[in-house]
Coordinates of C-alpha atoms in Angstrom, one line a residue:
Chain A
X16 CA 169.7 -20.1 299.2
X17 CA 168.7 -22.9 301.5
X18 CA 166.4 -25.8 300.7
X19 CA 163.5 -24.4 302.8
X20 CA 163.6 -21.1 301.0
X21 CA 163.8 -22.9 297.6
X22 CA 160.7 -24.9 298.6
X23 CA 158.9 -21.9 299.7
X24 CA 159.6 -20.1 296.5
X25 CA 158.5 -23.1 294.4
X26 CA 155.2 -23.1 296.4
X27 CA 154.7 -19.4 295.9
X28 CA 155.4 -19.7 292.2
X29 CA 152.8 -22.5 291.9
X30 CA 150.3 -20.5 293.8
X31 CA 151.0 -17.4 291.5
X32 CA 150.6 -19.5 288.3
X33 CA 147.3 -20.8 289.5
X34 CA 146.2 -17.2 290.3
X35 CA 147.3 -16.0 286.9
X36 CA 145.2 -18.7 285.1
X37 CA 142.2 -18.1 287.4
X38 CA 142.2 -14.3 287.0
X39 CA 142.6 -14.5 283.2
X40 CA 139.8 -17.0 282.9
X41 CA 137.6 -14.7 285.0
X42 CA 138.5 -11.6 283.0
X43 CA 138.3 -13.4 279.6
X44 CA 141.1 -11.2 278.3
X45 CA 144.7 -10.4 279.2
X46 CA 148.2 -11.8 278.7
X47 CA 149.1 -15.3 280.0
X48 CA 152.3 -16.0 278.0
X49 CA 154.5 -13.2 279.3
X50 CA 153.0 -13.5 282.8
X51 CA 153.8 -17.2 283.2
X52 CA 157.3 -16.7 281.8
X53 CA 158.2 -14.2 284.6
X54 CA 156.7 -16.0 287.6
X55 CA 160.0 -17.3 289.1
X56 CA 161.6 -13.8 288.7
X57 CA 158.8 -11.9 290.3
X58 CA 158.4 -14.6 293.1
X59 CA 162.0 -14.3 294.0
X60 CA 161.8 -10.5 294.1
X61 CA 158.7 -10.4 296.3
X62 CA 159.5 -13.4 298.5
X63 CA 163.2 -13.3 298.9
X64 CA 164.8 -10.1 297.7
X65 CA 162.6 -7.0 298.2
X66 CA 161.9 -5.2 301.4
X67 CA 158.3 -4.2 301.1
X68 CA 155.5 -3.9 303.7
X69 CA 151.9 -4.7 302.5
X70 CA 150.6 -2.7 305.5
X71 CA 152.5 0.4 304.3
X72 CA 152.8 0.2 300.6
X73 CA 154.2 3.8 300.2
X74 CA 156.9 3.4 302.9
X75 CA 159.6 5.8 301.5
X76 CA 162.6 3.4 302.2
X77 CA 161.0 0.4 300.5
X78 CA 162.5 -1.4 297.5
X79 CA 160.7 -0.6 294.3
X80 CA 159.6 -2.8 291.4
X81 CA 158.6 -1.5 288.0
X82 CA 156.9 -3.9 285.6
X83 CA 158.1 -2.3 282.4
X84 CA 156.4 -5.0 280.4
X85 CA 153.2 -3.9 281.9
X86 CA 151.0 -6.3 279.9
X87 CA 152.3 -9.0 282.3
X88 CA 150.2 -7.3 285.0
X89 CA 148.7 -10.7 286.2
X90 CA 152.1 -11.9 287.4
X91 CA 152.5 -8.7 289.4
X92 CA 149.0 -8.9 290.8
X93 CA 149.4 -12.5 291.8
X94 CA 152.6 -11.6 293.7
X95 CA 150.9 -8.7 295.4
X96 CA 147.9 -10.8 296.4
X97 CA 150.1 -13.6 297.6
X98 CA 152.1 -11.1 299.6
X99 CA 149.0 -9.6 301.2
X100 CA 148.7 -6.2 299.6
X101 CA 145.0 -6.9 298.8
X102 CA 142.7 -9.9 299.2
X103 CA 143.2 -12.8 296.8
X104 CA 139.5 -12.8 295.8
X105 CA 139.9 -9.4 294.2
X106 CA 142.0 -11.0 291.5
X107 CA 138.8 -12.2 289.9
X108 CA 137.8 -8.5 289.3
X109 CA 140.8 -8.1 286.9
X110 CA 139.9 -5.8 284.0
X111 CA 136.3 -5.4 285.1
X112 CA 134.6 -2.0 285.3
X113 CA 135.3 -0.4 288.7
X114 CA 138.1 -2.8 289.6
X115 CA 141.3 -1.6 291.1
X116 CA 143.1 -4.2 289.0
X117 CA 143.4 -2.5 285.6
X118 CA 144.5 -4.2 282.4
X119 CA 147.9 -2.7 282.9
X120 CA 149.4 -1.7 286.3
X121 CA 148.0 1.5 287.8
X122 CA 149.9 3.0 290.8
X123 CA 146.9 5.2 291.6
X124 CA 144.5 2.3 291.9
X125 CA 146.4 -0.8 293.1
X126 CA 148.2 -1.0 296.5
X127 CA 151.8 -2.1 296.0
X128 CA 152.1 -1.0 292.4
X129 CA 155.1 1.4 292.3
X130 CA 154.6 2.7 288.8
X131 CA 151.9 2.9 286.2
X132 CA 153.2 1.1 283.1
X133 CA 152.0 -0.6 279.9
X134 CA 153.3 1.6 277.2
X135 CA 156.5 -0.3 276.5
X136 CA 159.8 1.3 277.1
X137 CA 158.5 3.8 279.7
X138 CA 158.8 1.7 282.8
X139 CA 162.5 1.3 282.8
X140 CA 162.9 5.0 282.3
X141 CA 160.8 5.7 285.4
X142 CA 162.9 3.1 287.3
X143 CA 166.0 5.1 286.3
X144 CA 164.3 8.2 287.8
X145 CA 163.6 6.3 291.1
X146 CA 167.2 5.1 291.3
X147 CA 168.4 8.6 290.8
X148 CA 166.1 9.8 293.6
X149 CA 167.5 7.0 295.8
X150 CA 171.1 8.1 295.1
X151 CA 170.2 11.8 295.7
X152 CA 168.6 11.0 299.0
X153 CA 171.5 8.6 300.0
X154 CA 168.9 5.9 300.6
X155 CA 169.8 2.2 300.5
X156 CA 166.6 1.0 298.8
X157 CA 167.0 -0.8 295.5
X158 CA 165.0 -0.4 292.3
X159 CA 164.0 -3.4 290.2
X160 CA 162.6 -3.5 286.8
X161 CA 161.4 -6.2 284.4
X162 CA 161.8 -5.7 280.7
X163 CA 160.4 -7.8 277.9
X164 CA 162.7 -8.9 275.0
X165 CA 160.3 -7.5 272.4
X166 CA 160.2 -4.3 274.5
X167 CA 163.9 -3.8 273.7
X168 CA 162.8 -2.8 270.2
X169 CA 161.6 0.5 271.7
X170 CA 164.2 3.2 271.3
X171 CA 163.3 4.6 274.7
X172 CA 164.8 1.5 276.4
X173 CA 168.2 2.5 275.1
X174 CA 167.8 6.1 276.1
X175 CA 167.1 4.8 279.6
X176 CA 170.0 2.3 279.4
X177 CA 172.4 5.1 278.5
X178 CA 171.2 7.2 281.4
X179 CA 171.4 4.4 283.9
X180 CA 175.1 3.8 283.2
X181 CA 175.9 7.5 282.8
X182 CA 174.5 8.1 286.3
X183 CA 176.2 4.9 287.6
X184 CA 173.0 3.6 289.0
X185 CA 174.3 0.5 290.8
X186 CA 171.0 0.5 292.9
X187 CA 169.1 -0.4 289.7
X188 CA 168.7 -4.1 288.7
X189 CA 166.7 -5.0 285.7
X190 CA 165.6 -8.4 284.5
X191 CA 165.1 -9.1 280.9
X192 CA 162.4 -11.8 280.4
X193 CA 163.9 -13.4 277.3
X194 CA 161.1 -15.7 276.2
X195 CA 161.9 -15.1 272.6
X196 CA 158.3 -14.3 271.4
X197 CA 156.3 -11.2 270.7
X198 CA 152.8 -10.8 269.4
X199 CA 153.7 -11.2 265.7
X200 CA 156.1 -14.1 266.3
X201 CA 159.7 -14.8 267.3
X202 CA 161.5 -11.6 268.2
X203 CA 164.4 -12.4 265.9
X204 CA 161.9 -12.6 263.0
X205 CA 159.8 -9.6 263.8
X206 CA 162.6 -7.1 264.6
X207 CA 165.8 -8.7 265.9
X208 CA 166.9 -7.0 269.0
X209 CA 169.9 -9.3 269.6
X210 CA 172.6 -9.7 270.7
X211 CA 171.0 -8.2 273.9
X212 CA 173.9 -9.2 276.2
X213 CA 176.5 -7.4 274.0
X214 CA 174.2 -4.4 273.5
X215 CA 173.7 -3.8 277.3
X216 CA 177.4 -4.4 277.9
X217 CA 178.2 -1.8 275.3
X218 CA 175.8 0.6 277.1
X219 CA 177.8 0.2 280.3
X220 CA 175.8 -2.4 282.2
X221 CA 176.9 -5.4 284.1
X222 CA 175.2 -8.3 282.3
X223 CA 174.4 -11.7 283.8
X224 CA 172.8 -14.5 281.9
X225 CA 170.7 -17.1 283.7
X226 CA 167.9 -19.6 283.5
X227 CA 164.9 -17.5 284.4
X228 CA 163.0 -20.4 285.9
X229 CA 165.8 -21.4 288.3
X230 CA 165.4 -19.8 291.7
X231 CA 169.0 -20.4 292.7
X232 CA 170.3 -18.7 289.6
X233 CA 167.9 -15.8 290.0
X234 CA 169.1 -15.4 293.6
X235 CA 172.8 -15.6 292.8
X236 CA 172.3 -13.0 290.0
X237 CA 170.6 -10.7 292.5
X238 CA 173.4 -11.1 295.0
X239 CA 176.0 -10.4 292.3
X240 CA 174.0 -7.3 291.3
X241 CA 174.0 -6.1 294.9
X242 CA 177.7 -6.4 295.0
X243 CA 178.3 -4.6 291.7
X244 CA 179.4 -1.0 292.2
X245 CA 179.3 1.9 289.8
X246 CA 177.0 0.5 287.2
X247 CA 173.5 -1.0 286.8
X248 CA 172.9 -4.7 286.3
X249 CA 170.9 -6.4 283.5
X250 CA 169.9 -10.0 284.3
X251 CA 169.1 -11.6 281.0
X252 CA 166.8 -14.5 282.0
X253 CA 166.1 -17.2 279.5
X254 CA 162.5 -18.1 279.9
X255 CA 159.7 -20.1 278.3
X256 CA 156.7 -18.1 277.3
X257 CA 153.6 -19.7 278.8
X258 CA 155.8 -21.7 281.2
X259 CA 154.0 -24.4 283.2
X260 CA 151.0 -24.9 280.9
X261 CA 151.8 -27.4 278.2
X262 CA 149.6 -25.9 275.5
X263 CA 150.7 -22.4 276.1
X264 CA 154.5 -23.0 276.2
X265 CA 156.4 -21.3 273.4
X266 CA 153.2 -20.3 271.6
X267 CA 153.1 -16.6 270.4
X268 CA 149.3 -17.0 270.2
X269 CA 149.1 -17.1 274.0
X270 CA 150.7 -13.7 274.3
X271 CA 147.4 -11.8 274.6
X272 CA 144.6 -14.4 274.7
X273 CA 142.9 -15.6 277.9
X274 CA 142.0 -19.2 278.4
X275 CA 138.3 -20.2 278.3
X276 CA 136.8 -22.2 281.2
X277 CA 137.8 -25.6 279.7
X278 CA 141.4 -24.5 278.9
X279 CA 141.7 -22.9 282.4
X280 CA 140.6 -26.2 284.0
X281 CA 143.1 -28.1 282.0
X282 CA 145.9 -25.6 282.9
X283 CA 145.0 -25.8 286.6
X284 CA 145.0 -29.6 286.4
X285 CA 148.4 -29.6 284.8
X286 CA 149.8 -27.2 287.4
X287 CA 148.4 -29.1 290.3
X288 CA 148.5 -27.9 293.8
X289 CA 144.9 -27.0 293.9
X290 CA 142.9 -27.5 297.1
Chain B
X21 CA 162.2 49.7 279.2
X22 CA 163.7 46.5 280.5
X23 CA 162.9 43.5 278.4
X24 CA 163.1 40.0 279.7
X25 CA 162.0 36.6 278.2
X26 CA 159.7 34.4 280.1
X27 CA 162.3 31.6 279.8
X28 CA 164.8 33.9 281.6
X29 CA 162.4 34.6 284.4
X30 CA 161.8 30.8 284.6
X31 CA 165.5 30.1 285.0
X32 CA 165.9 32.8 287.7
X33 CA 162.8 31.7 289.6
X34 CA 164.0 28.1 289.5
X35 CA 167.4 29.0 290.9
X36 CA 165.6 30.8 293.8
X37 CA 163.2 28.0 294.4
X38 CA 166.1 25.5 294.6
X39 CA 167.1 27.3 297.8
X40 CA 163.6 27.3 299.2
X41 CA 162.6 23.7 298.4
X42 CA 165.3 21.0 298.6
X43 CA 162.9 18.5 296.9
X44 CA 163.0 20.4 293.6
X45 CA 165.1 18.7 290.9
X46 CA 165.6 19.9 287.4
X47 CA 166.0 17.9 284.2
X48 CA 166.9 19.1 280.7
X49 CA 167.7 17.5 277.4
X50 CA 170.9 19.3 276.3
X51 CA 169.3 22.7 276.1
X52 CA 169.9 24.1 279.5
X53 CA 171.6 27.2 278.2
X54 CA 168.6 27.9 276.1
X55 CA 165.8 26.9 278.5
X56 CA 167.8 28.7 281.3
X57 CA 167.8 25.7 283.6
X58 CA 171.5 26.2 283.6
X59 CA 171.0 28.8 286.3
X60 CA 169.7 26.1 288.6
X61 CA 172.3 23.6 287.4
X62 CA 175.1 25.9 288.3
X63 CA 173.8 26.4 291.9
X64 CA 172.6 22.9 292.5
X65 CA 174.6 20.6 290.3
X66 CA 173.7 17.5 292.3
X67 CA 170.0 18.2 291.8
X68 CA 170.3 18.8 288.0
X69 CA 170.1 15.9 285.6
X70 CA 170.9 16.2 281.9
X71 CA 169.1 13.5 279.9
X72 CA 171.1 14.3 276.8
X73 CA 169.2 14.5 273.6
X74 CA 166.6 12.0 274.7
X75 CA 163.3 13.6 275.5
X76 CA 161.3 10.4 276.0
X77 CA 163.7 9.4 278.8
X78 CA 163.7 13.0 280.1
X79 CA 160.0 12.6 280.9
X80 CA 160.3 9.1 282.1
X81 CA 163.1 9.9 284.6
X82 CA 161.1 12.9 285.8
X83 CA 158.2 10.6 286.4
X84 CA 160.4 8.2 288.4
X85 CA 161.8 11.1 290.5
X86 CA 158.3 12.4 291.2
X87 CA 157.2 8.9 292.2
X88 CA 160.0 9.0 294.8
X89 CA 158.9 12.3 296.4
X90 CA 160.9 14.8 294.3
X91 CA 159.4 17.9 292.5
X92 CA 160.9 17.6 289.1
X93 CA 160.9 20.4 286.5
X94 CA 161.6 18.9 283.1
X95 CA 162.6 21.4 280.4
X96 CA 163.2 21.4 276.7
X97 CA 161.8 23.1 273.7
X98 CA 157.9 23.0 273.5
X99 CA 158.0 21.0 270.2
X100 CA 160.0 18.2 271.8
X101 CA 158.4 18.3 275.3
X102 CA 154.9 18.0 273.9
X103 CA 155.4 16.4 270.5
X104 CA 158.4 14.0 270.7
X105 CA 157.6 13.0 274.3
X106 CA 153.8 13.3 274.1
X107 CA 153.1 9.8 275.0
X108 CA 155.6 9.8 277.9
X109 CA 153.9 12.9 279.3
X110 CA 150.5 11.1 278.8
X111 CA 151.3 7.7 280.2
X112 CA 154.1 8.3 282.7
X113 CA 153.1 11.7 284.0
X114 CA 149.5 12.7 283.4
X115 CA 147.8 9.3 283.7
X116 CA 149.5 8.5 287.1
X117 CA 149.0 12.2 288.1
X118 CA 152.7 12.4 289.0
X119 CA 154.0 15.7 290.4
X120 CA 156.1 16.7 287.3
X121 CA 156.3 20.2 286.0
X122 CA 156.9 20.2 282.3
X123 CA 158.3 23.7 281.6
X124 CA 158.7 24.1 277.9
X125 CA 160.5 27.0 276.3
X126 CA 160.7 28.3 272.7
X127 CA 157.0 28.0 272.1
X128 CA 155.3 29.7 269.2
X129 CA 156.6 31.4 266.1
X130 CA 158.7 34.0 268.0
X131 CA 161.4 31.3 268.1
X132 CA 162.1 33.1 264.8
X133 CA 165.0 32.1 262.6
X134 CA 165.1 28.4 263.5
X135 CA 161.9 28.0 261.5
X136 CA 158.8 26.0 261.5
X137 CA 160.4 22.7 262.6
X138 CA 161.2 24.3 266.0
X139 CA 158.1 26.6 266.4
X140 CA 155.5 24.8 268.4
X141 CA 152.0 26.0 267.4
X142 CA 150.1 23.0 268.8
X143 CA 151.6 22.3 272.3
X144 CA 148.7 23.9 274.2
X145 CA 146.2 21.9 272.2
X146 CA 148.1 18.7 272.9
X147 CA 148.6 19.4 276.6
X148 CA 145.1 20.7 277.1
X149 CA 143.6 17.4 275.9
X150 CA 145.3 15.4 278.7
X151 CA 143.3 14.7 281.8
X152 CA 144.9 15.7 285.2
X153 CA 147.2 18.2 283.5
X154 CA 147.2 21.9 284.4
X155 CA 148.2 24.2 281.5
X156 CA 149.7 27.7 282.1
X157 CA 150.8 30.3 279.5
X158 CA 152.3 33.3 281.4
X159 CA 152.4 36.7 279.7
X160 CA 155.6 38.2 281.0
X161 CA 158.4 37.8 283.5
X162 CA 156.4 38.9 286.5
X163 CA 153.7 36.4 285.8
X164 CA 156.2 33.7 285.0
X165 CA 157.8 33.9 288.4
X166 CA 154.4 33.7 290.1
X167 CA 153.3 30.8 287.8
X168 CA 156.4 28.8 288.4
X169 CA 156.1 29.2 292.1
X170 CA 152.4 28.2 292.0
X171 CA 153.3 25.2 289.9
X172 CA 155.9 24.1 292.4
X173 CA 153.3 24.3 295.2
X174 CA 150.5 22.6 293.2
X175 CA 150.3 18.9 293.8
X176 CA 150.1 17.3 290.3
X177 CA 151.4 17.6 286.8
X178 CA 151.7 21.1 285.2
X179 CA 152.6 22.3 281.7
X180 CA 154.1 25.8 281.6
X181 CA 154.6 27.4 278.2
X182 CA 157.5 29.8 277.9
X183 CA 159.0 31.9 275.1
X184 CA 162.4 32.7 273.8
X185 CA 161.9 36.4 273.0
X186 CA 162.7 39.2 275.3
X187 CA 159.5 41.0 276.1
X188 CA 158.5 44.1 278.1
X189 CA 157.1 43.5 281.5
X190 CA 153.5 44.5 281.5
X191 CA 152.2 43.3 284.8
X192 CA 152.9 45.1 288.1
X193 CA 155.1 43.4 290.7
X194 CA 152.1 42.9 293.0
X195 CA 150.0 41.2 290.3
X196 CA 147.9 38.6 291.9
X197 CA 148.4 35.3 290.1
X198 CA 146.1 32.4 291.1
X199 CA 146.2 29.0 289.4
X200 CA 143.0 28.5 287.5
X201 CA 141.9 32.2 287.7
X202 CA 141.4 34.5 284.7
X203 CA 142.1 38.1 285.5
X204 CA 140.3 41.1 283.9
X205 CA 143.0 43.7 283.4
X206 CA 140.7 46.2 281.7
X207 CA 137.0 46.7 281.8
X208 CA 134.8 47.3 278.7
X209 CA 131.3 46.8 277.6
X210 CA 131.5 46.7 273.9
X211 CA 133.6 43.6 273.4
X212 CA 136.1 41.4 275.3
X213 CA 139.5 40.1 274.4
X214 CA 140.7 36.9 276.1
X215 CA 144.5 36.6 275.6
X216 CA 147.6 35.0 277.1
X217 CA 151.3 34.8 276.6
X218 CA 152.9 37.4 274.3
X219 CA 149.5 38.3 272.9
X220 CA 148.3 39.9 276.2
X221 CA 150.4 43.0 275.7
X222 CA 149.1 43.4 272.1
X223 CA 145.5 42.9 273.4
X224 CA 146.0 45.7 275.9
X225 CA 147.4 48.0 273.1
X226 CA 144.5 47.1 270.9
X227 CA 142.1 48.0 273.6
X228 CA 143.8 51.4 274.0
X229 CA 143.5 52.0 270.3
X230 CA 139.8 51.0 270.2
X231 CA 139.1 53.2 273.2
X232 CA 140.2 56.2 271.2
X233 CA 137.5 55.3 268.7
X234 CA 135.0 55.0 271.5
X235 CA 134.9 51.2 271.6
X236 CA 135.4 50.0 275.2
X237 CA 137.0 46.6 275.3
X238 CA 137.6 44.4 278.3
X239 CA 140.9 42.5 278.3
X240 CA 141.2 39.3 280.3
X241 CA 144.5 37.4 281.0
X242 CA 143.7 33.8 280.6
X243 CA 147.1 32.4 281.6
X244 CA 145.6 29.2 283.0
X245 CA 144.1 27.6 279.9
X246 CA 143.3 24.5 282.0
X247 CA 141.4 24.3 284.2
X248 CA 139.7 27.2 282.5
X249 CA 138.1 29.8 284.7
X250 CA 134.7 29.3 283.0
X251 CA 132.8 31.5 285.5
X252 CA 134.9 34.6 284.8
X253 CA 135.0 33.9 281.0
X254 CA 131.3 33.6 280.8
X255 CA 130.6 36.6 283.0
X256 CA 132.9 38.9 281.0
X257 CA 131.5 37.5 277.7
X258 CA 127.9 38.1 278.9
X259 CA 128.7 41.7 279.8
X260 CA 130.6 42.4 276.6
X261 CA 128.4 40.5 274.2
X262 CA 131.2 40.0 271.7
X263 CA 134.5 38.1 272.1
X264 CA 138.0 37.9 270.5
X265 CA 140.7 35.5 271.6
X266 CA 144.4 36.1 270.9
X267 CA 147.2 33.6 271.2
X268 CA 150.6 32.8 269.7
X269 CA 149.4 29.3 268.8
X270 CA 147.2 27.5 266.3
X271 CA 143.5 28.6 266.5
X272 CA 142.8 24.8 266.7
X273 CA 142.8 23.4 270.2
X274 CA 144.4 26.2 272.2
X275 CA 143.0 29.2 274.1
X276 CA 140.6 30.1 271.3
X277 CA 139.1 26.6 271.3
X278 CA 139.0 26.5 275.1
X279 CA 137.1 29.8 275.2
X280 CA 134.8 28.8 272.3
X281 CA 134.0 25.5 274.2
X282 CA 133.1 27.4 277.3
X283 CA 131.0 30.1 275.6
X284 CA 129.1 27.8 273.3
X285 CA 127.8 26.0 276.4
X286 CA 127.4 29.0 278.7
X287 CA 127.0 32.2 276.8
X288 CA 127.2 32.1 273.0
X289 CA 128.2 35.5 271.5
X290 CA 129.8 36.6 268.3
X291 CA 133.4 35.4 268.5
X292 CA 136.7 35.5 266.5
X293 CA 140.0 33.8 267.1
X294 CA 143.3 35.5 266.5
X295 CA 146.1 33.0 266.2
X296 CA 147.9 30.9 263.6
X297 CA 145.2 29.8 261.0
X298 CA 146.0 26.1 260.9
X299 CA 149.5 26.7 259.5
X300 CA 153.1 26.0 260.6
X301 CA 155.6 28.8 261.0
X302 CA 158.7 29.6 259.1
X303 CA 162.2 31.2 259.4
X304 CA 162.3 34.9 260.0
X305 CA 162.7 37.6 262.6
X306 CA 160.2 37.1 265.4
X307 CA 158.3 40.4 264.9
X308 CA 158.2 40.1 261.1
X309 CA 156.7 36.6 261.6
X310 CA 154.1 38.0 264.0
X311 CA 153.2 40.6 261.4
X312 CA 153.1 38.0 258.6
X313 CA 150.8 35.7 260.5
X314 CA 148.5 38.5 261.7
X315 CA 149.4 38.3 265.3
X316 CA 149.4 42.1 265.7
X317 CA 147.6 44.9 267.5
X318 CA 146.0 45.6 264.1
X319 CA 144.9 42.0 263.8
X320 CA 143.2 42.2 267.2
X321 CA 141.6 45.6 266.4
X322 CA 140.1 44.4 263.2
X323 CA 138.7 41.2 264.8
X324 CA 137.1 43.3 267.6
X325 CA 135.5 45.6 265.0
X326 CA 134.0 42.6 263.2
X327 CA 132.6 40.9 266.3
X328 CA 131.4 44.3 267.6
X329 CA 129.5 44.8 264.3
X330 CA 128.0 41.3 264.4
X331 CA 126.8 42.0 267.9
X332 CA 125.2 45.3 266.8
X333 CA 123.5 43.5 263.9
X334 CA 122.1 41.2 266.5

């Protein structure tokens, strides 16, 4: 990835982080921690990897993205707005009555959302179905999904993992946002899902471990996944929950609480880049 | 008389539909020989996906296939399709209104020997409560073929309830099935029986028996439980003035509840529900169990006599 692209992605990511804070402050509810941890992953997908057309969101040959950890909807909405699927101002309607930006992604309401998610474990399974359809139709599109680490406590994730390798879905690439925290605390204390790398390897996946905030590492992993044949790829991305906002970083308490006006102002000041 | 299970008719229809519509794909959870999706799997192996014994993922994969333009039929036993995978049907299929057809077999107590753990008596109740979902309970092989074809053509999620037991075919080949339409098979002014599934044949027999006593009973096939044909139901109830429902399902939440809801708002009349009285099933031969739980011609006849009497007493 060249320097220009890296700089573009960094600027997209900053813009997305600002949008996440702004929309959550406006909605007064929602999930900042797991949205901020996935910014670099989602930015790389939408601004470097995926073939999508905001003017034609249902184009059948497009790449697909399923946000299996659907509570991180703000990170997806920020990418879609940044990409031009809908006007940026609409982000401030997040979670409000009548808005097309639901608390969790809704494919019927929001242009660019490929699957309704939010109930954990279900998104990756739908992504497996999409990848099966791609194989059946001999299409070249790729299917991407983003799992949470706490989400891997859901049994359904492992049903889907089994099926993805059984059906040799090398057109499916999944990120695991390994930020280490869930609502009740550290994942290893609440219900230890580790070792996640060995588990997915044992389920027949190609597993790559990266720093989930490093664009070059994300890009290289995606390239490797593209070249992997006969099995799906799991990119385990080490991330920091609440990344970019000092008082939110590594705090389980910021999983599902929106910043108030003062906290939002502080977060935006820390992030910088405002006009 | 030729007897054929609705699951068998489903399998045969699916295999035919596979030729007509290349977008149809079929998923099963290790029960394809029992649900009869094996007929399709044999003809179109590349369009058949076994989820293994993993019903949650069965529904999730079906949702993903539907989101990519396929018309998936997802099959397993009714207990698992609607119970084990309830929330997958809710959030991944009904909520996003994806074009998945959940075709569940082995519904009701006529599963027989496998016992109560495998006899779904609450599936219609669960599926009927989900917005966007159409719910169909065909009565025999003829109606099953037509219902499966209608489901394939309908844009949106559908639940089809099918049985294990071989049954006589009671409807004529040219029977007109329309999604969302209740069909009066017999006229009558003294009382009306609303039935579906296996209970429709028994309702028709009950009407015959009552006619010999001079009680004329209308019999209506309510195979689409949702959306309910409220207009027809209310009209027949108004004419008859007394109503009995008959279903191989709990009296809570299924056809009986749907009819009661419609009538209490549109045309309240004396009413009784024949069905499982808030109980699970058990092991036994299918017809012995039907007898034990009162799902019989006699059970319907008695219920009609009681509502007819209540009507007469005003």
